[in-house]
Coordinates of C-alpha atoms in Angstrom, one line a residue:
X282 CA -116.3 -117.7 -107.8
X283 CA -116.7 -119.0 -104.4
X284 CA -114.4 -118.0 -101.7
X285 CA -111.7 -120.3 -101.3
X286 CA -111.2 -119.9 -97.8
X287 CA -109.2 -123.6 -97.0
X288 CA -106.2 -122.5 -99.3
X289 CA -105.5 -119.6 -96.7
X290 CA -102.9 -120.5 -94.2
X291 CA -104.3 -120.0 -90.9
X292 CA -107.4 -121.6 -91.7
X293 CA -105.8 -124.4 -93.6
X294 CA -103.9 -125.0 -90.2
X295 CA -107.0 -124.6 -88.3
X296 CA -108.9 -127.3 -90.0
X297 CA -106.0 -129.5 -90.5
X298 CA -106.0 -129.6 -86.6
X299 CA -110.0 -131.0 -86.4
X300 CA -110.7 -134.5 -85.3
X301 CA -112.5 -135.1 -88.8
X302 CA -109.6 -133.7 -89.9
X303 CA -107.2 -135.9 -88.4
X304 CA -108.9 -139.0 -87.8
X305 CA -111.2 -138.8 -91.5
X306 CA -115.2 -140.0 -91.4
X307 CA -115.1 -141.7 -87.5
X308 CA -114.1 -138.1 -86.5
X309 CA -117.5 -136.5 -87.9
X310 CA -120.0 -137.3 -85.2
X311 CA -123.1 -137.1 -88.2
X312 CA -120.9 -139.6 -90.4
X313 CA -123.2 -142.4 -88.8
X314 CA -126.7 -140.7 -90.2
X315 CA -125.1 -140.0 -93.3
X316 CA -123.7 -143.2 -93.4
X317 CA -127.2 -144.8 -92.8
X318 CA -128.6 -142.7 -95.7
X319 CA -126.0 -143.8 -98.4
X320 CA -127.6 -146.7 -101.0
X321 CA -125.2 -149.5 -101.9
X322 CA -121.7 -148.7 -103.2
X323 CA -120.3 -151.7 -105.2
X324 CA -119.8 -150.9 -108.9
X325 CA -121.4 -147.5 -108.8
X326 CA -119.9 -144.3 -110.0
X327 CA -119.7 -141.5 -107.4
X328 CA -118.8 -138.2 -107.5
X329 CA -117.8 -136.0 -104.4
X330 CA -118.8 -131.9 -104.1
X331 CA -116.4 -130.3 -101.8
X332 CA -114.1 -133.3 -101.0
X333 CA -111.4 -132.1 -99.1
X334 CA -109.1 -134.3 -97.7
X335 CA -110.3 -137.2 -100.1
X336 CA -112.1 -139.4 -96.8
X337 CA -115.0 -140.0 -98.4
X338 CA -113.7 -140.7 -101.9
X339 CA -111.2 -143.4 -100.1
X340 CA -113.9 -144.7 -98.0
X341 CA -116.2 -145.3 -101.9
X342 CA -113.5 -146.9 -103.0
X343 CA -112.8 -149.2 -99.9
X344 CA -116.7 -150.3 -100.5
X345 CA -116.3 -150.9 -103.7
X346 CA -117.3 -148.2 -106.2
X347 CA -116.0 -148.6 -109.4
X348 CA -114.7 -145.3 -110.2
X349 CA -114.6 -141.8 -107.6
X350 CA -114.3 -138.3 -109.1
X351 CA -113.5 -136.0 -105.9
X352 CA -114.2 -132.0 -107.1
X353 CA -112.7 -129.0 -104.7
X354 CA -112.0 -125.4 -104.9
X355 CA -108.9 -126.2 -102.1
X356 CA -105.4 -126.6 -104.1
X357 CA -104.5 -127.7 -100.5
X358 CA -107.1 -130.0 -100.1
X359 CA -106.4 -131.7 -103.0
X360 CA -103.1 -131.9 -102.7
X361 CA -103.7 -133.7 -99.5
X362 CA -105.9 -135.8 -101.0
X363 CA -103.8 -136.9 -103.5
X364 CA -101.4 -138.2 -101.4
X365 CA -103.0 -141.1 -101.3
X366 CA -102.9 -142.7 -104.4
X367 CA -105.5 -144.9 -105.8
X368 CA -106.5 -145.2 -109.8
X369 CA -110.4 -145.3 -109.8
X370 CA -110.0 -141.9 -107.6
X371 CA -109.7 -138.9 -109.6
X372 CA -109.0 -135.5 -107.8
X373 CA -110.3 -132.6 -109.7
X374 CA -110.0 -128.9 -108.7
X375 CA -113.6 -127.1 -109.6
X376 CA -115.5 -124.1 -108.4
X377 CA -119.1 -125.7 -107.5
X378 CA -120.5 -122.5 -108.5
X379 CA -120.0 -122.9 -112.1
X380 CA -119.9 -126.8 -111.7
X381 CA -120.3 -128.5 -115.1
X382 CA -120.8 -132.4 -115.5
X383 CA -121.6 -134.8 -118.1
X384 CA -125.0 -136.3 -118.2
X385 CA -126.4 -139.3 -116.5
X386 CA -122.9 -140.2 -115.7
X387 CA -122.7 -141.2 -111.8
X388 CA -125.3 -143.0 -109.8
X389 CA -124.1 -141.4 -106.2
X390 CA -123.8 -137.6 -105.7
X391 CA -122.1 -136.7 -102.1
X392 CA -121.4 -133.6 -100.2
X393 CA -120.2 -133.1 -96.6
X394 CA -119.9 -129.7 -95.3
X395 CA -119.9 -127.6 -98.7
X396 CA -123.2 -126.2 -99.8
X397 CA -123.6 -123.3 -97.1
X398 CA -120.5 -121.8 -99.0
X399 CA -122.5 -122.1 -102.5
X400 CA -124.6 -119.1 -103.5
X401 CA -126.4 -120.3 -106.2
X402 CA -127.8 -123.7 -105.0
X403 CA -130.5 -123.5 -107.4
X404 CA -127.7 -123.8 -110.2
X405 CA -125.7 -126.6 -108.4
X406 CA -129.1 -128.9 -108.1
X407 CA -130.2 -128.6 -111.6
X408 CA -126.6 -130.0 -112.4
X409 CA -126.1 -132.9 -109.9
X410 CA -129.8 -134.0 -110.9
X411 CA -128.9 -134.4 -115.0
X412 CA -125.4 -135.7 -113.7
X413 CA -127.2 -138.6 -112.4
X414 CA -128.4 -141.4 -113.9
X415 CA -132.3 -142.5 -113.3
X416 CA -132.9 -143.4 -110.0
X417 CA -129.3 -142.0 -108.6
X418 CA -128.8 -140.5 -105.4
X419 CA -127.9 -137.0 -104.0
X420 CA -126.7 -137.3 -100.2
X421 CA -125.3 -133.7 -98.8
X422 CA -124.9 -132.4 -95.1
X423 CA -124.9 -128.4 -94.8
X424 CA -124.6 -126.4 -91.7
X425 CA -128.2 -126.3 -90.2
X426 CA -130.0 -122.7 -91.1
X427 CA -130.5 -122.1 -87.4
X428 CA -126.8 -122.2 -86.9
X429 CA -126.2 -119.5 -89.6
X430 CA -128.8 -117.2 -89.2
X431 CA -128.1 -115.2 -86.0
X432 CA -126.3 -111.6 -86.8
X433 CA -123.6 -112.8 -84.0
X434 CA -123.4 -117.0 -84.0
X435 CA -122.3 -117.7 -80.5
X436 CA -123.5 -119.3 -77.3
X437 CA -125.7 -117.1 -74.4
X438 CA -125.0 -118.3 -70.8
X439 CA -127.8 -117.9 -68.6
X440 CA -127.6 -117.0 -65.0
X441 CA -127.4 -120.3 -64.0
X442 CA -125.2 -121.6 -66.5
X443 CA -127.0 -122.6 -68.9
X444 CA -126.1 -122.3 -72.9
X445 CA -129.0 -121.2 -75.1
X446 CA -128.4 -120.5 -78.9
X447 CA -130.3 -116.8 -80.4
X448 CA -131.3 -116.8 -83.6
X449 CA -132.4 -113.5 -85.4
X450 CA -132.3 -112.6 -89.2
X451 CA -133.6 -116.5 -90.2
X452 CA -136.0 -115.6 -93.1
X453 CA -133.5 -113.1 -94.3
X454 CA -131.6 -115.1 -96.7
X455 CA -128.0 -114.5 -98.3
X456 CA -124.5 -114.0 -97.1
X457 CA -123.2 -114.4 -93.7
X458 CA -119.6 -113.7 -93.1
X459 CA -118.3 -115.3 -89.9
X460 CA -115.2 -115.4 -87.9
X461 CA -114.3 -119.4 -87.1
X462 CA -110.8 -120.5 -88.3
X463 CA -109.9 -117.3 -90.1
X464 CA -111.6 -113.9 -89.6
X465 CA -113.9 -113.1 -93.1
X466 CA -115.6 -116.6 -93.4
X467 CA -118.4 -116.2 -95.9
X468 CA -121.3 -118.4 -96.6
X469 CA -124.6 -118.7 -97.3
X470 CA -128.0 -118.9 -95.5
X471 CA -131.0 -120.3 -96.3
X472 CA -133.8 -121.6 -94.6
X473 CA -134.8 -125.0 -94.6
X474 CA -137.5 -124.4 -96.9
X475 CA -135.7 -122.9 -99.6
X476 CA -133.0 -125.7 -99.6
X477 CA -136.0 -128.6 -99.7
X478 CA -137.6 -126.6 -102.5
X479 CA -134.6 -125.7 -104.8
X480 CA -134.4 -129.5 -104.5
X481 CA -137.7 -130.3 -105.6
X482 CA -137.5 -127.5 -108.3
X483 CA -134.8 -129.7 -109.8
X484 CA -136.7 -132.5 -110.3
X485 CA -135.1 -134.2 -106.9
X486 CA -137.9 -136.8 -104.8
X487 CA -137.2 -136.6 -100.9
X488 CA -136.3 -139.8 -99.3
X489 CA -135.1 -138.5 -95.8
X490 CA -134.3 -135.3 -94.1
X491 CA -132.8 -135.1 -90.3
X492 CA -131.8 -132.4 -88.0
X493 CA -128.2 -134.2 -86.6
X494 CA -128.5 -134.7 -83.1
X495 CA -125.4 -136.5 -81.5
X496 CA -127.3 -140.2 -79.5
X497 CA -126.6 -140.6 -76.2
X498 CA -123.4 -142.8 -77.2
X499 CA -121.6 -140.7 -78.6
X500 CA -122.0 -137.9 -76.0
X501 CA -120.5 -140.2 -73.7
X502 CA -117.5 -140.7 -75.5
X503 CA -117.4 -137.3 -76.6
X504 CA -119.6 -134.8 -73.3
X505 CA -118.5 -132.0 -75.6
X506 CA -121.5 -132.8 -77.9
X507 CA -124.0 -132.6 -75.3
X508 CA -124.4 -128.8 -76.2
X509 CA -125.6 -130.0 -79.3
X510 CA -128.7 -131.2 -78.0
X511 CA -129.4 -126.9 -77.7
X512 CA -129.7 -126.7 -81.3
X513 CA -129.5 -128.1 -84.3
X514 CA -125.9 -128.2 -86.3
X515 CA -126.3 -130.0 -89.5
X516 CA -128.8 -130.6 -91.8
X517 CA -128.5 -133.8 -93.8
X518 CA -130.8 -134.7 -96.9
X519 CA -131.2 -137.8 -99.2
X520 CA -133.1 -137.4 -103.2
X521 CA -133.1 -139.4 -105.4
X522 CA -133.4 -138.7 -109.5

């Protein structure tokens, strides 16, 4: 079972205070790459890994796909997400580790944010592939591999200021347990490699894969991001059945 770390009360209250939080897809800065990556919506059936607050689900809906399934581990989530009331969404709790769907029956797989908290990722892409019909898509963003390696995650400031990311422990694969939101945060590291791969072991083809980097725009709007030039924070991945 996957650790259900958003039904705990401090770090439910802790994400609930994030601007993607608050203000839904506009507050993600990658939302725009992933965005860019999604095929067409209209009429196609979508199903959402890790859905959270239900943003994307309404957002598949607003573009017209004829029927949403959103699947979380979060009672809280959900119930937030359900607040919002809309009959071609369904809200479904599930633990993606043991994640069982029918065959061939949606054309758009999504995930924001989820996958680094799966272990067996393996598993989880042999069953989003037969869940999708011929030709479907599988669209994900997980933390970026350089950001979860390091025994410590956490910024060095150089002597004259400057912020530089270490990263130790990348080829060792597994569990990382973290303290952000809530002390005891586990996930799950993997290199970029092994991700691509399991992919590709699946059955998956790879239409696009990007390191996020925040464009010169949105560090102007936001200068907080400008750190992320330092490093990468999200990896984002397109395949198609």
């Amino acid at each position: 079972m996957a650790q259900n770390i958003y039904d705990r009360p401090e770090f439910f209250a802790g994400y609930s205070s994030l601007a993607r939080s608050r203000e839904g897809l506009p507050g993600a800065p990658e939302w725009p790459a992933l965005r860019a990556m999604l095929p067409e919506i209209r009429n196609r059936r979508v199903v959402d890994l890790g859905c959270g607050f239900g943003w994307f689900c309404r957002w598949a809906r607003e573009q017209g796909a004829a029927s949403v399934l959103g699947l979380d581990v979060s009672e809280r989530m959900l119930e937030r997400a359900a607040a919002t009331s809309d009959a071609a969404i369904e809200y479904r709790r599930a633990n993606l580790e043991e994640l069982k769907l029918p065959a061939t029956a949606y054309d758009i797989a999504y995930s924001s944010l989820a996958l680094h908290y799966v272990e067996d990722v393996n598993r989880l892409f042999a069953t989003v592939f037969q869940a999708l019909a011929p030709g479907g898509m599988f669209v994900f963003s997980t933390e970026h591999p350089v950001l979860m390696a390091p025994s410590n995650p956490g910024w060095l400031h150089g002597a004259e200021g400057r912020k530089t990311w270490p990263v130790d422990r990348y080829f060792i694969e597994g569990q990382r347990t973290t303290d952000w939101l809530a002390k005891g945060v586990v996930k799950y590291h993997r290199t970029i490699g092994t991700t691509l791969n399991a992919l590709l072991a699946a059955g998956f083809v790879l239409t696009h894969v990007e390191e996020f980097c925040p464009s010169a725009e949105q560090i102007a709007i936001r200068p907080e991001l400008a750190e992320e030039l330092e490093r990468p924070m999200f990896l984002l991945v397109s395949a198609r059945r």
